[in-house]
Amino acid sequence: MTGDSVPLPKAALAADSCTMVVFGASGDLTHRKLIPSLYHLAAQKLLPDSFSFLGIARRPMSDDEFRRKALEGIEKSVGKPLQPAVISWLSERLHYLAADFSDPASFGRLNIRGNVLFYLATAPEFFSPIARGLGDAGLLREERGTWRRVIVEKPFGLDLESAKCLNADLRSVMGERQIYRIDHYLGKETVQNILVFRFANGMFEPIWNHRFVDHIQITAAEELGVGSRGGYFDKIGVLRDMVPNHLFQLLSLTTMEPPISLSADGVRDKQVELLRSLAPLDAAAVGRDIVRGQYASGTVEGDPVTGYLDEEAIDKKSRTETFAALKLSIDNWRWAGVPFYLRTGKRLPMRSTEIVVQFRAAPFHMFRDTPVSAMTANQLIIRIQPREGIALEFCAKIPGPSVNIGSVEMNFDYHDYFGQNPSTGYERLLYDAMTGDATLFQRADMVEAAWAAVAPIQDAWAKSPDTIPQYSAGSWGPDAGEDLLRRDGRRWRECRG
Ligand code: BG6
């Protein structure tokens, strides 16, 4: 398929005139994602001419040094010749301030007028103090038609209690509509496409329910280990790192009811309703339906790799999980009785994120000479990454004089069809925050509903004295992850990466 007949999207307007202020600007996120995203936005003329950027961190650095680092980040992230005019346009708008944001006096030095987008990209323990500092210094006051917005990075709390505290801290100095809780999965085109696929097409929604769907699987696999992020990860674990945020975004968009409009609250009302209808887990359900594991040494893509306990900055006795698989159910009319299997892990065989909707088998087996095993049930696969697309698997007759049946695939590939759109995934989110569209950001009640759903797992794991099951790096996790489906007569679809 090619995109010859696809009309060009309507040109978007440049965002409002504004200053973007990033706290934690010497970090990885700023240089790997945020500044390259600004480069892409500038190249598409989506930033206002008066745009300016102020990076703040403790480390002393001059504007020029910061600009050099920014350029290196852009060069690494944007894999094609850079546009010199865009680089110089952006570069002259980049500024840096060395300041200690745990010191309230630092905020008095921020004399910024007009619209401001603050971005909290620091370690999470600084989110509340920075918000308080901004509030106390009057920097969140919206005067004379201007706006002040704050993007908050993840992790948004470590559990339900801490998320509630953070929400309360933020709301003590600003309104909910000024808060943009980011989940970078929502910046991925295919994730946004889930809504379009479901609600702009008439043919899928009628079968999108327990009468036709056998079960749904969601996999977010990574071949990487914890790398240099051991210090952070060991305190968090993969459940907190991936499930209440990224995986629940995929789950809620795939299973929520149709929103009455695409307004920010229209969509988020339905997502939160869905998260609240996740069947509560008790300790027995956690023992039975939730699996965890930690990677041991092994081989990934042909290379030997060390186990988790030998990674940098990891406690040698750590019981932190690097793999989690969950069987969940949704207590509502649409999904009654349908199991949802979710899994995520580090050091799995490949990087692959996909959603598989498996439909029920045909009600009557008419092809008596065909073994039942050849009659695979229809699957719809929404591939989020690395190769974005949607595929539909169905049975077809294998050419020949007798009726032999095989499984074939109808495949839509995003890049083949629409061409490659250079992006880090943050462009859309930054642009939306600058234009005041919060649809792709999490609301306080969504974050709390997600933490409430995983709280019983956190409680049960914290109490359990068990050692954590190990899996070889490069495998698909501990056997219990396979058993979760096997005992229901199902299996994980093989990811292709
Ligand atoms: C981040 C997690 O939020 O998402 C990381 O903290 C994880 O541990 C990453 O690797 C995965 O994102 P992506 O876009 O590579 O799937």
GROMACS .gro file of N, CA and C in nm, residues 431-489:
model
  177
  431TYR      N    1   0.343   2.049   2.190
  431TYR     CA    2   0.259   2.140   2.112
  431TYR      C    3   0.121   2.152   2.176
  432ASP      N    4   0.065   2.039   2.218
  432ASP     CA    5  -0.068   2.042   2.281
  432ASP      C    6  -0.064   2.123   2.411
  433ALA      N    7   0.043   2.106   2.489
  433ALA     CA    8   0.051   2.181   2.615
  433ALA      C    9   0.060   2.331   2.584
  434MET      N   10   0.132   2.366   2.476
  434MET     CA   11   0.144   2.508   2.441
  434MET      C   12   0.013   2.565   2.388
  435THR      N   13  -0.069   2.477   2.331
  435THR     CA   14  -0.196   2.528   2.277
  435THR      C   15  -0.313   2.501   2.373
  436GLY      N   16  -0.283   2.442   2.488
  436GLY     CA   17  -0.387   2.426   2.591
  436GLY      C   18  -0.479   2.308   2.570
  437ASP      N   19  -0.434   2.207   2.496
  437ASP     CA   20  -0.518   2.088   2.476
  437ASP      C   21  -0.467   1.975   2.568
  438ALA      N   22  -0.546   1.941   2.670
  438ALA     CA   23  -0.499   1.845   2.770
  438ALA      C   24  -0.547   1.702   2.743
  439THR      N   25  -0.606   1.678   2.626
  439THR     CA   26  -0.662   1.546   2.598
  439THR      C   27  -0.560   1.434   2.620
  440LEU      N   28  -0.435   1.456   2.578
  440LEU     CA   29  -0.336   1.350   2.585
  440LEU      C   30  -0.254   1.355   2.715
  441PHE      N   31  -0.308   1.423   2.814
  441PHE     CA   32  -0.240   1.426   2.944
  441PHE      C   33  -0.332   1.365   3.048
  442GLN      N   34  -0.271   1.316   3.155
  442GLN     CA   35  -0.350   1.245   3.255
  442GLN      C   36  -0.411   1.341   3.357
  443ARG      N   37  -0.537   1.314   3.388
  443ARG     CA   38  -0.604   1.396   3.489
  443ARG      C   39  -0.578   1.332   3.625
  444ALA      N   40  -0.595   1.411   3.733
  444ALA     CA   41  -0.567   1.360   3.868
  444ALA      C   42  -0.644   1.231   3.896
  445ASP      N   43  -0.773   1.228   3.859
  445ASP     CA   44  -0.852   1.110   3.893
  445ASP      C   45  -0.807   0.986   3.816
  446MET      N   46  -0.751   1.005   3.695
  446MET     CA   47  -0.701   0.889   3.618
  446MET      C   48  -0.581   0.828   3.687
  447VAL      N   49  -0.489   0.918   3.730
  447VAL     CA   50  -0.368   0.870   3.795
  447VAL      C   51  -0.405   0.795   3.922
  448GLU      N   52  -0.500   0.851   3.996
  448GLU     CA   53  -0.537   0.786   4.123
  448GLU      C   54  -0.609   0.653   4.098
  449ALA      N   55  -0.694   0.649   3.996
  449ALA     CA   56  -0.765   0.523   3.965
  449ALA      C   57  -0.665   0.415   3.924
  450ALA      N   58  -0.561   0.455   3.851
  450ALA     CA   59  -0.462   0.357   3.806
  450ALA      C   60  -0.382   0.303   3.926
  451TRP      N   61  -0.341   0.394   4.016
  451TRP     CA   62  -0.267   0.347   4.134
  451TRP      C   63  -0.357   0.259   4.221
  452ALA      N   64  -0.485   0.296   4.231
  452ALA     CA   65  -0.576   0.216   4.315
  452ALA      C   66  -0.585   0.073   4.259
  453ALA      N   67  -0.581   0.060   4.126
  453ALA     CA   68  -0.593  -0.073   4.067
  453ALA      C   69  -0.470  -0.160   4.095
  454VAL      N   70  -0.352  -0.098   4.102
  454VAL     CA   71  -0.232  -0.182   4.127
  454VAL      C   72  -0.197  -0.191   4.276
  455ALA      N   73  -0.266  -0.113   4.360
  455ALA     CA   74  -0.231  -0.112   4.503
  455ALA      C   75  -0.232  -0.252   4.566
  456PRO      N   76  -0.333  -0.337   4.539
  456PRO     CA   77  -0.330  -0.471   4.601
  456PRO      C   78  -0.207  -0.552   4.559
  457ILE      N   79  -0.155  -0.527   4.440
  457ILE     CA   80  -0.036  -0.601   4.395
  457ILE      C   81   0.084  -0.551   4.476
  458GLN      N   82   0.094  -0.419   4.487
  458GLN     CA   83   0.205  -0.363   4.565
  458GLN      C   84   0.201  -0.414   4.708
  459ASP      N   85   0.079  -0.416   4.768
  459ASP     CA   86   0.066  -0.461   4.908
  459ASP      C   87   0.109  -0.606   4.921
  460ALA      N   88   0.056  -0.690   4.832
  460ALA     CA   89   0.085  -0.833   4.844
  460ALA      C   90   0.234  -0.860   4.823
  461TRP      N   91   0.295  -0.794   4.727
  461TRP     CA   92   0.437  -0.818   4.703
  461TRP      C   93   0.521  -0.766   4.819
  462ALA      N   94   0.481  -0.653   4.876
  462ALA     CA   95   0.559  -0.598   4.988
  462ALA      C   96   0.557  -0.694   5.106
  463LYS      N   97   0.443  -0.763   5.124
  463LYS     CA   98   0.431  -0.853   5.241
  463LYS      C   99   0.497  -0.988   5.217
  464SER      N  100   0.507  -1.026   5.089
  464SER     CA  101   0.550  -1.164   5.064
  464SER      C  102   0.700  -1.180   5.088
  465PRO      N  103   0.737  -1.282   5.165
  465PRO     CA  104   0.879  -1.303   5.194
  465PRO      C  105   0.950  -1.378   5.080
  466ASP      N  106   0.874  -1.412   4.975
  466ASP     CA  107   0.931  -1.499   4.870
  466ASP      C  108   1.052  -1.435   4.803
  467THR      N  109   1.137  -1.523   4.754
  467THR     CA  110   1.241  -1.473   4.664
  467THR      C  111   1.172  -1.456   4.530
  468ILE      N  112   1.232  -1.377   4.446
  468ILE     CA  113   1.164  -1.347   4.319
  468ILE      C  114   1.209  -1.445   4.211
  469PRO      N  115   1.117  -1.500   4.131
  469PRO     CA  116   1.159  -1.595   4.027
  469PRO      C  117   1.252  -1.526   3.925
  470GLN      N  118   1.353  -1.600   3.883
  470GLN     CA  119   1.448  -1.546   3.785
  470GLN      C  120   1.410  -1.595   3.645
  471TYR      N  121   1.446  -1.519   3.545
  471TYR     CA  122   1.434  -1.568   3.407
  471TYR      C  123   1.563  -1.532   3.334
  472SER      N  124   1.597  -1.611   3.236
  472SER     CA  125   1.720  -1.582   3.161
  472SER      C  126   1.699  -1.459   3.075
  473ALA      N  127   1.794  -1.368   3.076
  473ALA     CA  128   1.787  -1.254   2.986
  473ALA      C  129   1.772  -1.309   2.843
  474GLY      N  130   1.686  -1.249   2.765
  474GLY     CA  131   1.665  -1.296   2.628
  474GLY      C  132   1.552  -1.397   2.616
  475SER      N  133   1.490  -1.434   2.730
  475SER     CA  134   1.372  -1.522   2.723
  475SER      C  135   1.248  -1.435   2.742
  476TRP      N  136   1.130  -1.498   2.734
  476TRP     CA  137   1.006  -1.420   2.750
  476TRP      C  138   0.958  -1.416   2.895
  477GLY      N  139   1.052  -1.420   2.988
  477GLY     CA  140   1.013  -1.407   3.129
  477GLY      C  141   0.999  -1.544   3.194
  478PRO      N  142   0.961  -1.546   3.322
  478PRO     CA  143   0.950  -1.673   3.393
  478PRO      C  144   0.837  -1.759   3.335
  479ASP      N  145   0.845  -1.891   3.358
  479ASP     CA  146   0.743  -1.982   3.304
  479ASP      C  147   0.603  -1.943   3.348
  480ALA      N  148   0.593  -1.889   3.471
  480ALA     CA  149   0.461  -1.855   3.522
  480ALA      C  150   0.389  -1.755   3.430
  481GLY      N  151   0.467  -1.677   3.356
  481GLY     CA  152   0.408  -1.580   3.263
  481GLY      C  153   0.337  -1.652   3.148
  482GLU      N  154   0.395  -1.764   3.104
  482GLU     CA  155   0.333  -1.845   2.998
  482GLU      C  156   0.213  -1.919   3.057
  483ASP      N  157   0.230  -1.969   3.180
  483ASP     CA  158   0.123  -2.048   3.244
  483ASP      C  159  -0.005  -1.969   3.263
  484LEU      N  160   0.012  -1.838   3.282
  484LEU     CA  161  -0.104  -1.752   3.305
  484LEU      C  162  -0.208  -1.770   3.194
  485LEU      N  163  -0.159  -1.787   3.070
  485LEU     CA  164  -0.250  -1.808   2.958
  485LEU      C  165  -0.274  -1.956   2.933
  486ARG      N  166  -0.165  -2.035   2.950
  486ARG     CA  167  -0.175  -2.179   2.917
  486ARG      C  168  -0.286  -2.245   2.997
  487ARG      N  169  -0.296  -2.208   3.122
  487ARG     CA  170  -0.399  -2.274   3.204
  487ARG      C  171  -0.539  -2.234   3.161
  488ASP      N  172  -0.552  -2.127   3.083
  488ASP     CA  173  -0.683  -2.087   3.027
  488ASP      C  174  -0.699  -2.139   2.884
  489GLY      N  175  -0.603  -2.224   2.840
  489GLY     CA  176  -0.610  -2.278   2.703
  489GLY      C  177  -0.572  -2.174   2.599
   0.00000   0.00000   0.00000
